Amino acid sequence: MSRIFSGIQPSGSLHIGNYLGAVKNWAELQHKYESFFCIVDYHAITVPYEPADLRARTADMALGLLAAGLDPSKCTLFVQSMVPEHTELAWIFNTLTPLGELERQTQFKEKASREESVPAGILNYPVLQAADILLYRAELVPVGEDQLQHLELSREIARKWNARFDPPPSHEGVGAENAGHRRSFFPEPKGLLTPARRIMGLDGQAKMSKSLGNTVELLEDPKSIWEKLRPAVTNPKRVRRTDPGTPEVCNIYHLHKAFSPPTTVEHVATQCRTAGWGCIDCKKVLHESMEKELAPIRARAAEIAANPAKMRKDLANGAEHARSIASGTMSEVKKKMGLT
Ligand code: ATP
Ligand code: MG
């Protein structure tokens, strides 16, 4: 069975962008693949934070992921800082990663532009991410579109490490019988995207992000979701109620595609194009569709929250299993690199 790995930062509340772009997919993929899902707290400390908040957000993230459908009996769910091999392998990969590659990462440029003083951790973030994935020698990484550039760098790091420390023996060169069949030590991980690969924030200005405050939280109550949906940006060219709209350019229509059944999506598009509905009518229907999907998730979250000891145990078991794989990878890596 192929292995998959993916991570999420406890940098704020789990939102519908994370859910539609990644986490909902994780819940499906856990039945098909040997799956590792990680709450990446070492990534989250690359921006300013309060220790007590981080602790609470890590627990909230675990709760949200379990409520969204991750099943600890089907997948390995754990917190990154409980598995020290992540930072150990990251250091090794730092020695192979060109500075220029890190400096041209879009996320680095964006995050660095928001900080007065830029910590090296923001620059090296994708190196730790490569270590997260390759520690489990995962082949597939279910993520949103914003992570594809980092994933390309992970592939490059895997290629570099393999070429330097795990080259094919000379008898396997061109013409050898088994040429092309030998598996590299680190596979080159590929991304797995959902149709909702990039959900925009309700301001329509940027990708929905925990750190930008433009989110709808997965566990948010319906009244508060409506208060955000009602003023949300639609198609700015549709000025009057009687103006026909263009669904394809409207963020609300894209959310319909993620939450509403296909017949409703079709109906919404027609009502928009013919000015049959105003934007508020359209948002009300979206709110109903969202409620159908999100109410059961909130109910599950309430059940899980009632038993925090079980959640702590699940995370401890997850970390223990992750560590058993991670330590195996590290001892082979160290051996091949001449480290003791
Ligand atoms: P931060 O603002 O702290 O970076 P984030 O909201 O971008 O938080 P991450 O923890 O960085 O969330 O990413 C977790 C997963 O969610 C990744 O797979 C990422 O690609 C995906 N993701 C994040 N935002 C979106 C979005 N707006 N649409 C689709 N997928 C997303
Ligand atoms: Mg992010």
CSV table of C-alpha atoms and ligand atoms in Angstrom, one decimal:
chain,number,residue,atom,x,y,z
A,1,MET,CA,0.0,0.0,0.0
A,2,SER,CA,1.4,3.4,-0.9
A,3,ARG,CA,2.1,5.8,1.9
A,4,ILE,CA,0.7,9.3,2.2
A,5,PHE,CA,1.8,12.2,4.5
A,6,SER,CA,0.3,15.6,5.1
A,7,GLY,CA,0.5,18.3,7.7
A,8,ILE,CA,-1.4,21.3,9.1
A,9,GLN,CA,-0.1,24.1,11.3
A,10,PRO,CA,-1.8,24.8,14.6
A,11,SER,CA,-1.5,28.5,13.6
A,12,GLY,CA,-5.2,29.3,14.1
A,13,SER,CA,-8.6,27.6,13.7
A,14,LEU,CA,-9.2,24.9,11.1
A,15,HIS,CA,-11.1,26.6,8.3
A,16,ILE,CA,-13.2,25.5,5.4
A,17,GLY,CA,-10.3,26.2,3.0
A,18,ASN,CA,-8.2,23.7,4.9
A,19,TYR,CA,-11.1,21.3,5.0
A,20,LEU,CA,-12.1,21.5,1.3
A,21,GLY,CA,-8.5,21.7,0.0
A,22,ALA,CA,-7.0,19.0,2.2
A,23,VAL,CA,-8.6,17.6,5.3
A,24,LYS,CA,-11.8,16.3,3.7
A,25,ASN,CA,-9.6,14.4,1.3
A,26,TRP,CA,-7.5,13.0,4.1
A,27,ALA,CA,-10.6,11.5,5.7
A,28,GLU,CA,-11.3,9.6,2.4
A,29,LEU,CA,-7.7,8.7,1.6
A,30,GLN,CA,-7.1,7.1,5.0
A,31,HIS,CA,-9.1,4.1,3.8
A,32,LYS,CA,-7.0,3.7,0.7
A,33,TYR,CA,-3.4,4.4,1.9
A,34,GLU,CA,-1.2,4.0,4.8
A,35,SER,CA,-1.7,7.5,6.1
A,36,PHE,CA,0.3,9.9,8.3
A,37,PHE,CA,-1.3,13.2,9.3
A,38,CYS,CA,0.7,15.6,11.4
A,39,ILE,CA,-0.1,18.8,13.4
A,40,VAL,CA,3.1,20.7,12.5
A,41,ASP,CA,3.8,22.8,15.6
A,42,TYR,CA,7.5,23.3,14.7
A,43,HIS,CA,6.2,25.1,11.5
A,44,ALA,CA,3.8,27.2,13.5
A,45,ILE,CA,6.5,28.7,15.7
A,46,THR,CA,8.2,30.4,12.7
A,47,VAL,CA,5.8,33.4,13.3
A,48,PRO,CA,5.3,35.2,16.6
A,49,TYR,CA,3.1,33.4,19.1
A,50,GLU,CA,2.2,32.8,22.8
A,51,PRO,CA,3.1,29.4,24.3
A,52,ALA,CA,-0.3,29.0,26.0
A,53,ASP,CA,-2.1,29.8,22.8
A,54,LEU,CA,0.0,27.3,20.8
A,55,ARG,CA,-0.8,24.5,23.3
A,56,ALA,CA,-4.6,25.3,23.1
A,57,ARG,CA,-4.5,25.6,19.3
A,58,THR,CA,-2.7,22.3,18.9
A,59,ALA,CA,-5.4,20.6,21.0
A,60,ASP,CA,-8.2,22.4,19.0
A,61,MET,CA,-6.6,21.3,15.7
A,62,ALA,CA,-6.5,17.7,16.8
A,63,LEU,CA,-10.2,18.0,17.8
A,64,GLY,CA,-11.1,19.6,14.5
A,65,LEU,CA,-9.3,16.9,12.5
A,66,LEU,CA,-10.9,14.1,14.4
A,67,ALA,CA,-14.3,15.7,14.0
A,68,ALA,CA,-13.7,16.2,10.2
A,69,GLY,CA,-13.4,12.4,10.0
A,70,LEU,CA,-9.8,11.3,10.7
A,71,ASP,CA,-10.0,8.0,12.5
A,72,PRO,CA,-7.0,7.0,14.7
A,73,SER,CA,-7.7,3.4,14.0
A,74,LYS,CA,-7.3,4.0,10.3
A,75,CYS,CA,-4.5,6.6,10.1
A,76,THR,CA,-1.6,7.9,12.2
A,77,LEU,CA,-2.4,11.3,13.6
A,78,PHE,CA,0.3,13.0,15.7
A,79,VAL,CA,2.0,16.2,16.8
A,80,GLN,CA,5.3,17.0,15.1
A,81,SER,CA,7.2,18.1,18.2
A,82,MET,CA,6.6,14.6,19.7
A,83,VAL,CA,8.7,13.1,17.0
A,84,PRO,CA,12.2,14.7,17.2
A,85,GLU,CA,13.4,13.0,14.0
A,86,HIS,CA,11.6,15.7,11.9
A,87,THR,CA,14.0,18.4,13.0
A,88,GLU,CA,17.0,16.0,12.8
A,89,LEU,CA,16.3,15.2,9.1
A,90,ALA,CA,15.5,18.9,8.4
A,91,TRP,CA,19.1,19.8,9.5
A,92,ILE,CA,20.5,17.2,7.1
A,93,PHE,CA,18.4,18.6,4.3
A,94,ASN,CA,19.5,22.1,5.1
A,95,THR,CA,23.0,21.1,4.1
A,96,LEU,CA,21.8,20.1,0.6
A,97,THR,CA,19.3,23.0,-0.1
A,98,PRO,CA,20.5,26.0,-2.2
A,99,LEU,CA,19.7,29.3,-0.5
A,100,GLY,CA,18.4,30.7,-3.8
A,101,GLU,CA,15.7,28.1,-4.0
A,102,LEU,CA,14.4,29.0,-0.6
A,103,GLU,CA,14.5,32.7,-1.3
A,104,ARG,CA,12.3,32.3,-4.4
A,105,GLN,CA,9.5,30.4,-2.6
A,106,THR,CA,6.3,32.5,-2.9
A,107,GLN,CA,5.2,31.6,0.7
A,108,PHE,CA,8.6,32.8,2.1
A,109,LYS,CA,8.2,36.1,0.2
A,110,GLU,CA,4.7,36.6,1.4
A,111,LYS,CA,5.3,35.7,5.1
A,112,ALA,CA,8.6,37.6,5.2
A,113,SER,CA,7.0,40.7,3.9
A,114,ARG,CA,4.6,40.7,6.9
A,115,GLU,CA,7.5,40.5,9.5
A,116,GLU,CA,9.7,43.4,10.6
A,117,SER,CA,12.6,41.0,11.3
A,118,VAL,CA,12.6,37.8,9.3
A,119,PRO,CA,13.6,34.6,11.3
A,120,ALA,CA,15.6,32.0,9.4
A,121,GLY,CA,12.8,29.5,10.3
A,122,ILE,CA,10.5,31.2,7.7
A,123,LEU,CA,13.2,30.7,5.1
A,124,ASN,CA,13.9,27.1,6.1
A,125,TYR,CA,10.2,26.2,6.4
A,126,PRO,CA,10.1,24.1,3.2
A,127,VAL,CA,13.2,22.2,4.3
A,128,LEU,CA,11.4,21.0,7.4
A,129,GLN,CA,8.4,20.2,5.2
A,130,ALA,CA,10.6,18.0,3.0
A,131,ALA,CA,11.8,16.3,6.1
A,132,ASP,CA,8.2,15.8,7.4
A,133,ILE,CA,7.3,14.0,4.2
A,134,LEU,CA,10.5,12.1,3.4
A,135,LEU,CA,10.9,10.8,7.0
A,136,TYR,CA,8.0,8.5,6.2
A,137,ARG,CA,9.2,8.0,2.6
A,138,ALA,CA,5.7,9.0,1.6
A,139,GLU,CA,4.9,8.9,-2.1
A,140,LEU,CA,1.7,11.1,-2.1
A,141,VAL,CA,1.0,14.3,-0.3
A,142,PRO,CA,-2.7,15.5,-0.3
A,143,VAL,CA,-2.5,19.4,-0.1
A,144,GLY,CA,-4.0,22.6,-1.4
A,145,GLU,CA,-2.6,24.3,-4.4
A,146,ASP,CA,-0.5,26.8,-2.3
A,147,GLN,CA,1.8,23.9,-1.3
A,148,LEU,CA,2.8,22.7,-4.8
A,149,GLN,CA,5.9,24.9,-5.0
A,150,HIS,CA,7.1,23.5,-1.6
A,151,LEU,CA,6.4,20.0,-2.9
A,152,GLU,CA,8.5,20.6,-6.0
A,153,LEU,CA,11.4,21.6,-3.6
A,154,SER,CA,10.8,18.4,-1.6
A,155,ARG,CA,11.2,16.4,-4.8
A,156,GLU,CA,14.4,18.2,-5.6
A,157,ILE,CA,15.8,17.5,-2.1
A,158,ALA,CA,14.9,13.8,-2.4
A,159,ARG,CA,16.7,13.7,-5.8
A,160,LYS,CA,19.8,15.4,-4.5
A,161,TRP,CA,20.0,13.2,-1.4
A,162,ASN,CA,19.5,10.1,-3.4
A,163,ALA,CA,22.1,11.0,-6.0
A,164,ARG,CA,24.7,11.9,-3.3
A,165,PHE,CA,24.1,9.2,-0.7
A,166,ASP,CA,22.2,6.4,-2.4
A,167,PRO,CA,23.6,6.2,-5.9
A,168,PRO,CA,22.8,3.0,-7.9
A,169,PRO,CA,25.7,0.5,-7.7
A,170,SER,CA,27.9,0.7,-10.8
A,171,HIS,CA,26.7,-2.7,-12.1
A,172,GLU,CA,23.2,-1.2,-12.3
A,173,GLY,CA,24.3,1.3,-14.8
A,174,VAL,CA,22.9,1.6,-18.3
A,175,GLY,CA,22.3,-1.7,-20.0
A,176,ALA,CA,22.2,-3.6,-16.7
A,177,GLU,CA,19.4,-6.2,-16.5
A,178,ASN,CA,17.5,-4.5,-13.6
A,179,ALA,CA,18.2,-0.9,-14.7
A,180,GLY,CA,15.1,1.3,-14.0
A,181,HIS,CA,13.7,-1.1,-11.4
A,182,ARG,CA,15.7,-0.1,-8.4
A,183,ARG,CA,13.7,2.1,-6.0
A,184,SER,CA,15.5,5.2,-4.7
A,185,PHE,CA,15.8,5.5,-0.9
A,186,PHE,CA,13.6,8.6,-0.9
A,187,PRO,CA,10.6,8.5,-3.3
A,188,GLU,CA,9.9,11.8,-5.0
A,189,PRO,CA,6.6,12.8,-3.4
A,190,LYS,CA,3.7,13.9,-5.6
A,191,GLY,CA,0.8,16.2,-4.7
A,192,LEU,CA,-2.8,15.1,-4.6
A,193,LEU,CA,-5.3,18.0,-5.1
A,194,THR,CA,-9.0,18.2,-4.6
A,195,PRO,CA,-11.3,20.2,-7.0
A,196,ALA,CA,-11.4,22.9,-4.3
A,197,ARG,CA,-7.7,23.3,-4.4
A,198,ARG,CA,-7.7,27.0,-3.6
A,199,ILE,CA,-10.5,28.6,-1.6
A,200,MET,CA,-10.5,32.4,-1.4
A,201,GLY,CA,-11.2,34.3,1.8
A,202,LEU,CA,-14.6,36.0,2.1
A,203,ASP,CA,-13.0,39.3,1.3
A,204,GLY,CA,-12.2,37.9,-2.2
A,205,GLN,CA,-8.7,39.4,-1.9
A,206,ALA,CA,-6.5,36.5,-0.9
A,207,LYS,CA,-6.5,32.7,-0.3
A,208,MET,CA,-8.4,31.8,2.9
A,209,SER,CA,-5.6,31.5,5.6
A,210,LYS,CA,-5.6,31.0,9.3
A,211,SER,CA,-3.1,33.8,9.6
A,212,LEU,CA,-5.0,36.4,7.5
A,213,GLY,CA,-8.3,36.4,9.6
A,214,ASN,CA,-10.4,36.0,6.4
A,215,THR,CA,-11.8,32.5,7.3
A,216,VAL,CA,-14.9,30.6,8.0
A,217,GLU,CA,-14.0,28.1,10.7
A,218,LEU,CA,-15.0,24.5,10.3
A,219,LEU,CA,-16.6,24.4,13.8
A,220,GLU,CA,-18.1,27.9,13.7
A,221,ASP,CA,-21.7,28.3,14.7
A,222,PRO,CA,-24.2,28.8,11.9
A,223,LYS,CA,-25.3,32.3,13.1
A,224,SER,CA,-21.7,33.5,13.0
A,225,ILE,CA,-21.1,31.9,9.6
A,226,TRP,CA,-24.1,33.8,8.3
A,227,GLU,CA,-22.8,37.1,9.7
A,228,LYS,CA,-19.7,36.5,7.6
A,229,LEU,CA,-21.4,35.3,4.5
A,230,ARG,CA,-24.0,38.1,4.3
A,231,PRO,CA,-21.4,40.9,3.6
A,232,ALA,CA,-19.0,38.6,1.7
A,233,VAL,CA,-17.6,39.8,-1.6
A,234,THR,CA,-19.4,38.5,-4.7
A,235,ASN,CA,-19.0,39.7,-8.3
A,236,PRO,CA,-18.2,43.4,-8.1
A,237,LYS,CA,-19.5,44.0,-11.6
A,238,ARG,CA,-23.0,42.9,-10.5
A,239,VAL,CA,-24.0,46.3,-9.0
A,240,ARG,CA,-27.8,46.3,-9.1
A,241,ARG,CA,-30.1,43.4,-8.1
A,242,THR,CA,-31.4,43.4,-11.7
A,243,ASP,CA,-27.9,43.0,-13.3
A,244,PRO,CA,-27.3,39.5,-14.6
A,245,GLY,CA,-24.3,37.9,-12.9
A,246,THR,CA,-21.4,35.7,-14.0
A,247,PRO,CA,-21.2,32.8,-11.6
A,248,GLU,CA,-17.7,31.7,-12.6
A,249,VAL,CA,-16.1,34.9,-11.2
A,250,CYS,CA,-18.0,34.8,-7.9
A,251,ASN,CA,-16.4,33.3,-4.8
A,252,ILE,CA,-19.9,32.4,-3.4
A,253,TYR,CA,-20.5,30.3,-6.6
A,254,HIS,CA,-17.2,28.5,-6.0
A,255,LEU,CA,-18.3,27.7,-2.4
A,256,HIS,CA,-21.5,26.3,-3.8
A,257,LYS,CA,-19.5,24.0,-6.0
A,258,ALA,CA,-17.8,22.7,-2.9
A,259,PHE,CA,-20.8,22.4,-0.6
A,260,SER,CA,-24.0,22.2,-2.7
A,261,PRO,CA,-25.3,19.1,-4.7
A,262,PRO,CA,-24.8,19.4,-8.5
A,263,THR,CA,-28.4,20.2,-9.2
A,264,THR,CA,-28.3,23.1,-6.8
A,265,VAL,CA,-25.1,24.3,-8.3
A,266,GLU,CA,-26.8,24.3,-11.8
A,267,HIS,CA,-29.8,26.1,-10.4
A,268,VAL,CA,-27.6,28.7,-8.7
A,269,ALA,CA,-25.7,29.4,-11.9
A,270,THR,CA,-29.0,29.9,-13.9
A,271,GLN,CA,-30.5,32.1,-11.2
A,272,CYS,CA,-27.4,34.2,-11.2
A,273,ARG,CA,-27.0,34.6,-14.9
A,274,THR,CA,-30.7,35.6,-15.3
A,275,ALA,CA,-30.8,37.8,-12.3
A,276,GLY,CA,-33.5,35.5,-11.0
A,277,TRP,CA,-31.9,35.7,-7.5
A,278,GLY,CA,-30.0,38.5,-5.8
A,279,CYS,CA,-26.7,37.7,-4.1
A,280,ILE,CA,-28.4,37.4,-0.7
A,281,ASP,CA,-30.8,34.7,-2.0
A,282,CYS,CA,-27.8,32.8,-3.4
A,283,LYS,CA,-25.9,33.1,0.0
A,284,LYS,CA,-28.9,31.8,1.9
A,285,VAL,CA,-28.9,28.6,-0.2
A,286,LEU,CA,-25.2,28.3,0.3
A,287,HIS,CA,-25.6,28.7,4.1
A,288,GLU,CA,-28.2,25.8,4.1
A,289,SER,CA,-25.8,23.6,2.1
A,290,MET,CA,-22.9,24.4,4.4
A,291,GLU,CA,-25.1,23.6,7.4
A,292,LYS,CA,-25.9,20.1,6.1
A,293,GLU,CA,-22.2,19.3,5.9
A,294,LEU,CA,-21.0,21.2,8.9
A,295,ALA,CA,-23.7,20.3,11.5
A,296,PRO,CA,-22.6,16.7,11.8
A,297,ILE,CA,-19.0,17.7,12.1
A,298,ARG,CA,-19.8,20.1,15.0
A,299,ALA,CA,-21.8,17.3,16.7
A,300,ARG,CA,-18.8,14.9,16.4
A,301,ALA,CA,-16.5,17.7,17.8
A,302,ALA,CA,-18.8,18.0,20.9
A,303,GLU,CA,-18.6,14.2,21.5
A,304,ILE,CA,-14.8,14.2,21.1
A,305,ALA,CA,-14.4,17.3,23.4
A,306,ALA,CA,-16.3,15.4,26.1
A,307,ASN,CA,-13.4,12.9,26.3
A,308,PRO,CA,-10.1,14.7,26.3
A,309,ALA,CA,-8.2,11.8,27.8
A,310,LYS,CA,-9.1,9.6,24.8
A,311,MET,CA,-7.8,12.3,22.4
A,312,ARG,CA,-4.5,12.6,24.3
A,313,LYS,CA,-4.1,8.8,24.2
A,314,ASP,CA,-4.8,8.7,20.5
A,315,LEU,CA,-2.2,11.4,19.8
A,316,ALA,CA,0.4,9.6,22.0
A,317,ASN,CA,-0.2,6.3,20.2
A,318,GLY,CA,0.0,8.2,16.9
A,319,ALA,CA,3.4,9.7,17.9
A,320,GLU,CA,4.7,6.3,19.1
A,321,HIS,CA,3.9,4.7,15.7
A,322,ALA,CA,5.2,7.6,13.7
A,323,ARG,CA,8.5,7.5,15.8
A,324,SER,CA,8.9,3.8,15.1
A,325,ILE,CA,9.0,4.6,11.3
A,326,ALA,CA,10.9,7.8,11.7
A,327,SER,CA,13.7,6.3,13.7
A,328,GLY,CA,14.2,3.5,11.2
A,329,THR,CA,14.6,6.1,8.4
A,330,MET,CA,17.0,8.1,10.4
A,331,SER,CA,19.3,5.2,11.2
A,332,GLU,CA,19.5,4.3,7.5
A,333,VAL,CA,20.1,7.9,6.6
A,334,LYS,CA,22.9,8.3,9.1
A,335,LYS,CA,24.5,5.1,8.1
A,336,LYS,CA,24.6,6.1,4.4
A,337,MET,CA,25.9,9.6,5.3
A,338,GLY,CA,28.8,8.5,7.5
A,339,LEU,CA,27.2,9.8,10.7
A,340,THR,CA,27.2,7.9,13.9
B,1,ATP,P1,-1.3,29.7,7.7
B,1,ATP,O1,-2.0,31.0,7.3
B,1,ATP,O2,-0.8,29.7,9.1
B,1,ATP,O3,-0.3,29.3,6.7
B,1,ATP,P2,-3.2,28.0,6.3
B,1,ATP,O4,-4.6,28.3,6.5
B,1,ATP,O5,-2.5,28.4,5.1
B,1,ATP,O6,-2.5,28.6,7.6
B,1,ATP,P3,-1.7,25.5,6.5
B,1,ATP,O7,-1.6,24.9,7.9
B,1,ATP,O8,-0.6,26.3,6.0
B,1,ATP,O9,-3.1,26.4,6.6
B,1,ATP,O10,-2.1,24.4,5.4
B,1,ATP,C1,-2.8,23.2,5.8
B,1,ATP,C2,-3.4,22.6,4.5
B,1,ATP,O11,-4.5,23.4,4.0
B,1,ATP,C3,-2.4,22.6,3.3
B,1,ATP,O12,-2.6,21.4,2.6
B,1,ATP,C4,-2.8,23.7,2.5
B,1,ATP,O13,-2.5,23.6,1.1
B,1,ATP,C5,-4.3,23.7,2.6
B,1,ATP,N1,-4.9,25.0,2.5
B,1,ATP,C6,-4.7,26.1,3.2
B,1,ATP,N2,-5.4,27.2,2.8
B,1,ATP,C7,-6.2,26.7,1.7
B,1,ATP,C8,-7.2,27.3,0.9
B,1,ATP,N3,-7.5,28.5,1.0
B,1,ATP,N4,-7.8,26.5,-0.1
B,1,ATP,C9,-7.4,25.2,-0.2
B,1,ATP,N5,-6.5,24.6,0.6
B,1,ATP,C10,-5.9,25.3,1.5
B,2,MG,MG,-0.4,28.1,4.9
